[in-house]
GROMACS .gro file of C-alpha atoms in nm:
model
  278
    1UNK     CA    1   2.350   8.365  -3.691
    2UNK     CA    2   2.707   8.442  -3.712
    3UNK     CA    3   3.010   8.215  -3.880
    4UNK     CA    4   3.349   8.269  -3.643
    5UNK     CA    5   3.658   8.157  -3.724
    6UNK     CA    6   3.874   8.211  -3.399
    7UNK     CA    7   3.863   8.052  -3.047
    8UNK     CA    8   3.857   8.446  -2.934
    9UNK     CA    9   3.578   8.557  -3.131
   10UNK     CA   10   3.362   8.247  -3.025
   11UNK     CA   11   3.445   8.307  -2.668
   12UNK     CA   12   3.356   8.687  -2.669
   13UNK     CA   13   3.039   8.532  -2.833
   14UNK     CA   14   2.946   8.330  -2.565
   15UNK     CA   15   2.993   8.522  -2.293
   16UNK     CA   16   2.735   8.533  -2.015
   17UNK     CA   17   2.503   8.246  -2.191
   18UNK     CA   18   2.549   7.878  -2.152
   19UNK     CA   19   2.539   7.698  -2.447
   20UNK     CA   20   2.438   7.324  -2.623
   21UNK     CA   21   2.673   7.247  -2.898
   22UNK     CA   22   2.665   7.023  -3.186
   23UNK     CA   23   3.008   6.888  -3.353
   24UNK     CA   24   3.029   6.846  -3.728
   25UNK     CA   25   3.269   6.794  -3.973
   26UNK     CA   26   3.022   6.952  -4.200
   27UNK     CA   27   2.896   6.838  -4.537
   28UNK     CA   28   2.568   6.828  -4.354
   29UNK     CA   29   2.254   6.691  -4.376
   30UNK     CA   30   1.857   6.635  -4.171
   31UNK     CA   31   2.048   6.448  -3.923
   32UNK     CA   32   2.296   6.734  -3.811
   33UNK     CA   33   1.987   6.960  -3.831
   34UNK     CA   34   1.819   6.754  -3.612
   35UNK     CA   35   2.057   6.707  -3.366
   36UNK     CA   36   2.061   7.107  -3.420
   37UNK     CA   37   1.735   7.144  -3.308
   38UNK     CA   38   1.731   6.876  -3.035
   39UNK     CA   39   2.019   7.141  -2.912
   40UNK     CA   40   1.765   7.403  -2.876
   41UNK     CA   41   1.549   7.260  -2.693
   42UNK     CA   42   1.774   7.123  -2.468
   43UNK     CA   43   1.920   7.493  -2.412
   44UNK     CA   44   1.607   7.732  -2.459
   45UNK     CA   45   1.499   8.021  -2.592
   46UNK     CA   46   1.769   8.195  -2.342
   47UNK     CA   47   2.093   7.970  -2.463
   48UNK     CA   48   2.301   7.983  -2.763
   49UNK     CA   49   2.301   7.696  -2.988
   50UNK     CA   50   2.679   7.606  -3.108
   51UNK     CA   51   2.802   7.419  -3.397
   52UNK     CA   52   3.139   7.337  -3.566
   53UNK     CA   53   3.245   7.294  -3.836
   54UNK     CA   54   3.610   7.121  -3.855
   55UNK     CA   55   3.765   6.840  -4.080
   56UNK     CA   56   3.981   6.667  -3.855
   57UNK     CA   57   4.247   6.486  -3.932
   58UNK     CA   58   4.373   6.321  -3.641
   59UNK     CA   59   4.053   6.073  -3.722
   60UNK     CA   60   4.131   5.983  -4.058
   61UNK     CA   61   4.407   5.697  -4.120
   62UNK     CA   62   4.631   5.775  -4.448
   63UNK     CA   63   4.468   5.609  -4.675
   64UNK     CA   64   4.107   5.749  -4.604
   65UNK     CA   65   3.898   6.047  -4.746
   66UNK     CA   66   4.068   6.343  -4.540
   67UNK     CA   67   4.173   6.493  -4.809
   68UNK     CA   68   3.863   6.442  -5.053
   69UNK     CA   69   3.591   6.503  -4.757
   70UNK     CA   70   3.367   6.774  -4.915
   71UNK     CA   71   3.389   7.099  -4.789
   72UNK     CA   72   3.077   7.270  -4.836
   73UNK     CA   73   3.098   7.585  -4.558
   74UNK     CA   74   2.833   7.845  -4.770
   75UNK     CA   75   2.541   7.555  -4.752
   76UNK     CA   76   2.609   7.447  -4.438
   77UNK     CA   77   2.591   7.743  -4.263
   78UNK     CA   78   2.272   7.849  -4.486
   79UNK     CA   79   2.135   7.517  -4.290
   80UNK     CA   80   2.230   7.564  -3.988
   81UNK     CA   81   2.069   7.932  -3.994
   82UNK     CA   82   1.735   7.787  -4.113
   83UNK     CA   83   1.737   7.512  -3.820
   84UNK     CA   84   1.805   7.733  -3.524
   85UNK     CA   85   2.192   7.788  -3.491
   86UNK     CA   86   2.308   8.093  -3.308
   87UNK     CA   87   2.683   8.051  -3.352
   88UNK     CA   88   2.862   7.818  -3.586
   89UNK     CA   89   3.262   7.797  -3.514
   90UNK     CA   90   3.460   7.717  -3.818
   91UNK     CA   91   3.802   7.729  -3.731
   92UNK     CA   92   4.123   7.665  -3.963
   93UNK     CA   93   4.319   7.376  -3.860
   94UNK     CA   94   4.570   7.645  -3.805
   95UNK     CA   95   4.358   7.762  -3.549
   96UNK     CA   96   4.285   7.448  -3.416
   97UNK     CA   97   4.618   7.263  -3.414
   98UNK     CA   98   4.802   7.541  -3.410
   99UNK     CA   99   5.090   7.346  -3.308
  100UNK     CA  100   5.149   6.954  -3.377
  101UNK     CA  101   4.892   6.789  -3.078
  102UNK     CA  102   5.113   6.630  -2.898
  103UNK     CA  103   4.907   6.569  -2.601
  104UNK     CA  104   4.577   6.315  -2.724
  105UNK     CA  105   4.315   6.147  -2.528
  106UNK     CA  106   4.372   5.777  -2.534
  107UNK     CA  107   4.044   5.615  -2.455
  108UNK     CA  108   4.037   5.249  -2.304
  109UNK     CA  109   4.124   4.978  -2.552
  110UNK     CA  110   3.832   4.813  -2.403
  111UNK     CA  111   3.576   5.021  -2.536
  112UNK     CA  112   3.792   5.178  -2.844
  113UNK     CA  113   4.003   4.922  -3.033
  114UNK     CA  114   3.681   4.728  -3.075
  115UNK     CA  115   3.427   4.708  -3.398
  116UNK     CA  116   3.478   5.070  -3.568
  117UNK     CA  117   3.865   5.090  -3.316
  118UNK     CA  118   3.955   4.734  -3.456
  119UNK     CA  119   3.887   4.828  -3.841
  120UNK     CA  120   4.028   5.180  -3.827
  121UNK     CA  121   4.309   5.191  -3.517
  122UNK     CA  122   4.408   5.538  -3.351
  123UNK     CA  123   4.024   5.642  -3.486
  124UNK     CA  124   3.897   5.688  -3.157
  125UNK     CA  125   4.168   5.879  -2.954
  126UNK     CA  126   4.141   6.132  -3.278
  127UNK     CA  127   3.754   6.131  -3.222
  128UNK     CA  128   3.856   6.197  -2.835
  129UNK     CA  129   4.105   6.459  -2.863
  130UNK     CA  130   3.938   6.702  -3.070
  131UNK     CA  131   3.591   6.645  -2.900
  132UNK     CA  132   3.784   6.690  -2.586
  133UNK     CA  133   3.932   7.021  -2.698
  134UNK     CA  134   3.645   7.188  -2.868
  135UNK     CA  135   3.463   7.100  -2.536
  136UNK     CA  136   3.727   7.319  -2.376
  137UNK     CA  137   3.682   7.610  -2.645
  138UNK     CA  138   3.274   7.563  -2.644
  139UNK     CA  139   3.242   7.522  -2.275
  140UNK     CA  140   2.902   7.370  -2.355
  141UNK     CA  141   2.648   7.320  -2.089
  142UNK     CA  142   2.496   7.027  -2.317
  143UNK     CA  143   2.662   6.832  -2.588
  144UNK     CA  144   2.444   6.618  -2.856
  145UNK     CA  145   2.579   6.307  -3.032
  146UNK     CA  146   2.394   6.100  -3.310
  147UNK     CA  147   2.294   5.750  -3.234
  148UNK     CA  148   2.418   5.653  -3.523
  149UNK     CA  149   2.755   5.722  -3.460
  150UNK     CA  150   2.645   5.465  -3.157
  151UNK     CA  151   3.014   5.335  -3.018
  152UNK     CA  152   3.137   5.677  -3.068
  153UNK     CA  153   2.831   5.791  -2.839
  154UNK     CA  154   2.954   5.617  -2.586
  155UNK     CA  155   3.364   5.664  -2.580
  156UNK     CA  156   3.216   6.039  -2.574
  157UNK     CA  157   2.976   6.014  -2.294
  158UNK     CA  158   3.250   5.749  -2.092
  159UNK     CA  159   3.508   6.011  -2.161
  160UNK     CA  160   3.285   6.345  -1.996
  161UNK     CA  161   3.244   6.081  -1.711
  162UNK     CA  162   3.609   6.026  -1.631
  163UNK     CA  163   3.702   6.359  -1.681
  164UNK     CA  164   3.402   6.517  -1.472
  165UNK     CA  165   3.336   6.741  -1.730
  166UNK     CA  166   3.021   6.946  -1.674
  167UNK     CA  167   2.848   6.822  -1.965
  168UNK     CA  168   2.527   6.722  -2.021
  169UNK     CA  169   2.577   6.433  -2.348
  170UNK     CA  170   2.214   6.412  -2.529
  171UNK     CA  171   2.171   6.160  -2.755
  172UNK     CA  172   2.011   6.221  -3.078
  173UNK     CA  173   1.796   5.918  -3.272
  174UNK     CA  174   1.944   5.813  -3.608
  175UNK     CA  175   1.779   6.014  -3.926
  176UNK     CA  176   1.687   5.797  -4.204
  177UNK     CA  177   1.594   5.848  -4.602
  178UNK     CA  178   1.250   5.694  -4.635
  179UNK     CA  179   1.345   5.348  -4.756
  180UNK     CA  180   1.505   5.290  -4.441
  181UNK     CA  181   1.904   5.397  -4.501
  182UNK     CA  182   2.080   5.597  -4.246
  183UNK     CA  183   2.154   5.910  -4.339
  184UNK     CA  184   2.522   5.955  -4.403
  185UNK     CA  185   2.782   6.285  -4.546
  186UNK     CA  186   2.941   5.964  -4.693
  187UNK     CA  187   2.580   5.858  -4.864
  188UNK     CA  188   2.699   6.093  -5.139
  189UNK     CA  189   2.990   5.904  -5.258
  190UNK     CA  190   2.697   5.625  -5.370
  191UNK     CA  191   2.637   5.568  -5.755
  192UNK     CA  192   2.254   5.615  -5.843
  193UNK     CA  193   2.297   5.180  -5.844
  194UNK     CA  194   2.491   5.171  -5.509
  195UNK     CA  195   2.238   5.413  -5.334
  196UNK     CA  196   1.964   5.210  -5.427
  197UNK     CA  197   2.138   4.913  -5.264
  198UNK     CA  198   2.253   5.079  -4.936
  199UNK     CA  199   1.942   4.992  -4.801
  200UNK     CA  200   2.019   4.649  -4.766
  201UNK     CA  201   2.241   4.800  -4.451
  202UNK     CA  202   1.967   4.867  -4.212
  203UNK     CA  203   1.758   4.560  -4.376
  204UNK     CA  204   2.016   4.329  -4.235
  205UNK     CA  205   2.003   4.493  -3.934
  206UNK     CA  206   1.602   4.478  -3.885
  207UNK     CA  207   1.645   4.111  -4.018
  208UNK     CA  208   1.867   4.040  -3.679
  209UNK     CA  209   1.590   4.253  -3.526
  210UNK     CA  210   1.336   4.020  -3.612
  211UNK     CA  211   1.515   3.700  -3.522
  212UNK     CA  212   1.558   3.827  -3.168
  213UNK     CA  213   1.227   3.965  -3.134
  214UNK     CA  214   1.130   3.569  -3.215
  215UNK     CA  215   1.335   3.439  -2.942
  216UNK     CA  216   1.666   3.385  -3.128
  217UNK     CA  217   1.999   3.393  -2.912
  218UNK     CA  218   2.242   3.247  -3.116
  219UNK     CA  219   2.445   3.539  -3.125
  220UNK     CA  220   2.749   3.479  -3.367
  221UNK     CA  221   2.533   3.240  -3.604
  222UNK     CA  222   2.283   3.588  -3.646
  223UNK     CA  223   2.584   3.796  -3.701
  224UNK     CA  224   2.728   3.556  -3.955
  225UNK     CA  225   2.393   3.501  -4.120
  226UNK     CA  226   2.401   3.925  -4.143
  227UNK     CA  227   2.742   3.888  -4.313
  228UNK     CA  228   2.643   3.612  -4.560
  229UNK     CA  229   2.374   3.806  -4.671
  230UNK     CA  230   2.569   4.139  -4.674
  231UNK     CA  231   2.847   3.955  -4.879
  232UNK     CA  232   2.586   3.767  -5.138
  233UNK     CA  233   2.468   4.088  -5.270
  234UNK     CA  234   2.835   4.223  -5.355
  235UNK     CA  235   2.905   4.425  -5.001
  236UNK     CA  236   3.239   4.352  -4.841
  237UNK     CA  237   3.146   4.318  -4.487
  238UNK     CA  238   3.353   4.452  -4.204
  239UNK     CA  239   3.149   4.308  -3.894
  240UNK     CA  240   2.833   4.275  -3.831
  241UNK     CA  241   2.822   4.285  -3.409
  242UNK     CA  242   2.524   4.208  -3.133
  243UNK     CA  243   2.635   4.394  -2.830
  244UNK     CA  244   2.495   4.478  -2.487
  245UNK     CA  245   2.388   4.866  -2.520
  246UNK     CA  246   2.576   4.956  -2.183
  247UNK     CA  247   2.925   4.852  -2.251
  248UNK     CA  248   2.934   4.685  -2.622
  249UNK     CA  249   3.028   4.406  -2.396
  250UNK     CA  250   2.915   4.025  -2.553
  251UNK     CA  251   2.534   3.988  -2.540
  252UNK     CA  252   2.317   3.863  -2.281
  253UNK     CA  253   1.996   3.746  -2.287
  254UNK     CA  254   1.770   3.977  -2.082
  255UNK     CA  255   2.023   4.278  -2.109
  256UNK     CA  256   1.945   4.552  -2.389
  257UNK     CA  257   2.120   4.514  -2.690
  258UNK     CA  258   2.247   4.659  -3.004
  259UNK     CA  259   2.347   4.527  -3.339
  260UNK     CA  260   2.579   4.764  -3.559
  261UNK     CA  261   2.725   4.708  -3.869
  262UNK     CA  262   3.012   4.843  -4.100
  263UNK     CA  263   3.019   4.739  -4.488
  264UNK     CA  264   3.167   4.902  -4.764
  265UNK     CA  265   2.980   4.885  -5.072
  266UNK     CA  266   3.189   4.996  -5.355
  267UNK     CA  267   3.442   5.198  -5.225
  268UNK     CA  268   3.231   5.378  -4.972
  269UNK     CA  269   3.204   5.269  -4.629
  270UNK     CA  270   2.867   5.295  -4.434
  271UNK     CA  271   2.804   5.209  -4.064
  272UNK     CA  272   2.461   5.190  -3.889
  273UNK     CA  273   2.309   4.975  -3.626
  274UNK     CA  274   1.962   4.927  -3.428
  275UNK     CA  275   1.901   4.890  -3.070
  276UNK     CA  276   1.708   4.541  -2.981
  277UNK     CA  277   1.515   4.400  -2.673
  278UNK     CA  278   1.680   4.252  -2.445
   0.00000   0.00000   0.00000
């Protein structure tokens, strides 16, 4: 495996194989290695597995954890070695930005000032822009995206539509710690006490799970029963949100759906969500 820290050295790299890439912002964990190796096997044994490593802060608002993000490069890349990775790009933001980016992807308001858009505006079109330019230094043939990272799934896979980028988007299923909690760079900010209530996260979200397997469609009353709950237990709830899986448009019965959730317990915010029949 080798660790390059310039868009020329990663192109020379490339050249003559196609490649599947996985975007990080490191500090990584089972689910980047997963996604990792759902890379390879999306590329085969002939293809070059590509992941980054970048911090970027067009996605962070002022007052959130840009500048206290761990940076952990050394382990990382001793990961990424052990699950498969051929290259991993690591650029400066010198490298990246190495101008101020004037020119940013704004994604429909639609789709993007909604749920994680509403609670952290201009979050998306940062998410966009960089994807959007490392897809234009990568050049990937195939692209995968946790689940769990669900709405920013799909302003990703809307965006390679509308641009007719020749990109295959895989999805990758959320990793989870055994008792159930979504696995998270952000888990480590958790007290020993918090971590062991995180969990409570994805509970409320099988809870919701179970009421609509039993024929529940009383869609706000579920998501404010989530919230109650959430907020008895000392979380501060941002939303908790049943969607239709295609669009995040309001739920229908009969359509697939999704409930996700954002909460910040202490002073760490964790997302996660499960998809439910329709």
């Amino acid at each position: 495996m080798r660790v390059l820290h310039t868009i020329a050295e990663l192109r020379a790299a490339q050249a003559g194989h196609r490649s599947a890439f996985v975007p990080t912002m490191g500090n990584l964990h089972e689910g980047h290695l997963s996604l990792v190796r759902q890379a390879r096997e999306a590329i085969g044994a002939q293809g070059l597995v590509v992941a980054s490593i970048f911090v970027n802060r067009l996605q962070f608002a002022p007052h959130e954890d840009f500048d206290t993000y761990p940076r952990t490069l050394e382990r990382d890349c001793a990961l990424l070695q052990g699950a498969g990775c051929d290259l991993v790009f690591a650029p400066s933001e010198a490298e990246l930005y190495p101008e101020p980016q004037g020119y940013k992807v704004l994604p429909p308001p639609a789709l993007a000032d909604i749920l994680e858009g509403h609670f952290r505006p201009g979050f998306f079109t940062g998410v966009c822009t960089v994807v959007a330019k490392l897809f234009n230094i990568v050049q990937p043939a195939v692209a995968v995206f946790g689940k769990k990272d669900y709405q920013q799934l799909m302003v990703i896979r809307r965006m390679v539509r509308q641009m007719a980028l020749p990109i295959d988007i895989v999805p990758g299923e959320t990793s989870r710690a055994e008792d159930g909690l979504a696995l998270s760079s952000r888990n480590g900010y958790l007290s020993p006490a918090e971590r062991a209530e995180a969990v409570q996260l994805s509970q409320a979200l099988r809870q919701v799970q179970a009421q609509v397997q039993a024929g529940r469609q009383d869609w706000a009353a579920l998501e404010a029963e989530a919230v109650q709950v959430l907020a008895a237990r000392g979380w501060a709830p941002d939303y908790v949100a049943i969607r239709r899986q295609a669009d995040l448009g309001a739920p229908q019965a009969g359509t697939p759906l999704v409930v996700l959730a954002a909460a910040r317990l202490g002073s760490t915010r964790l997302i996660d969500n499960l998809e439910l029949p329709g």
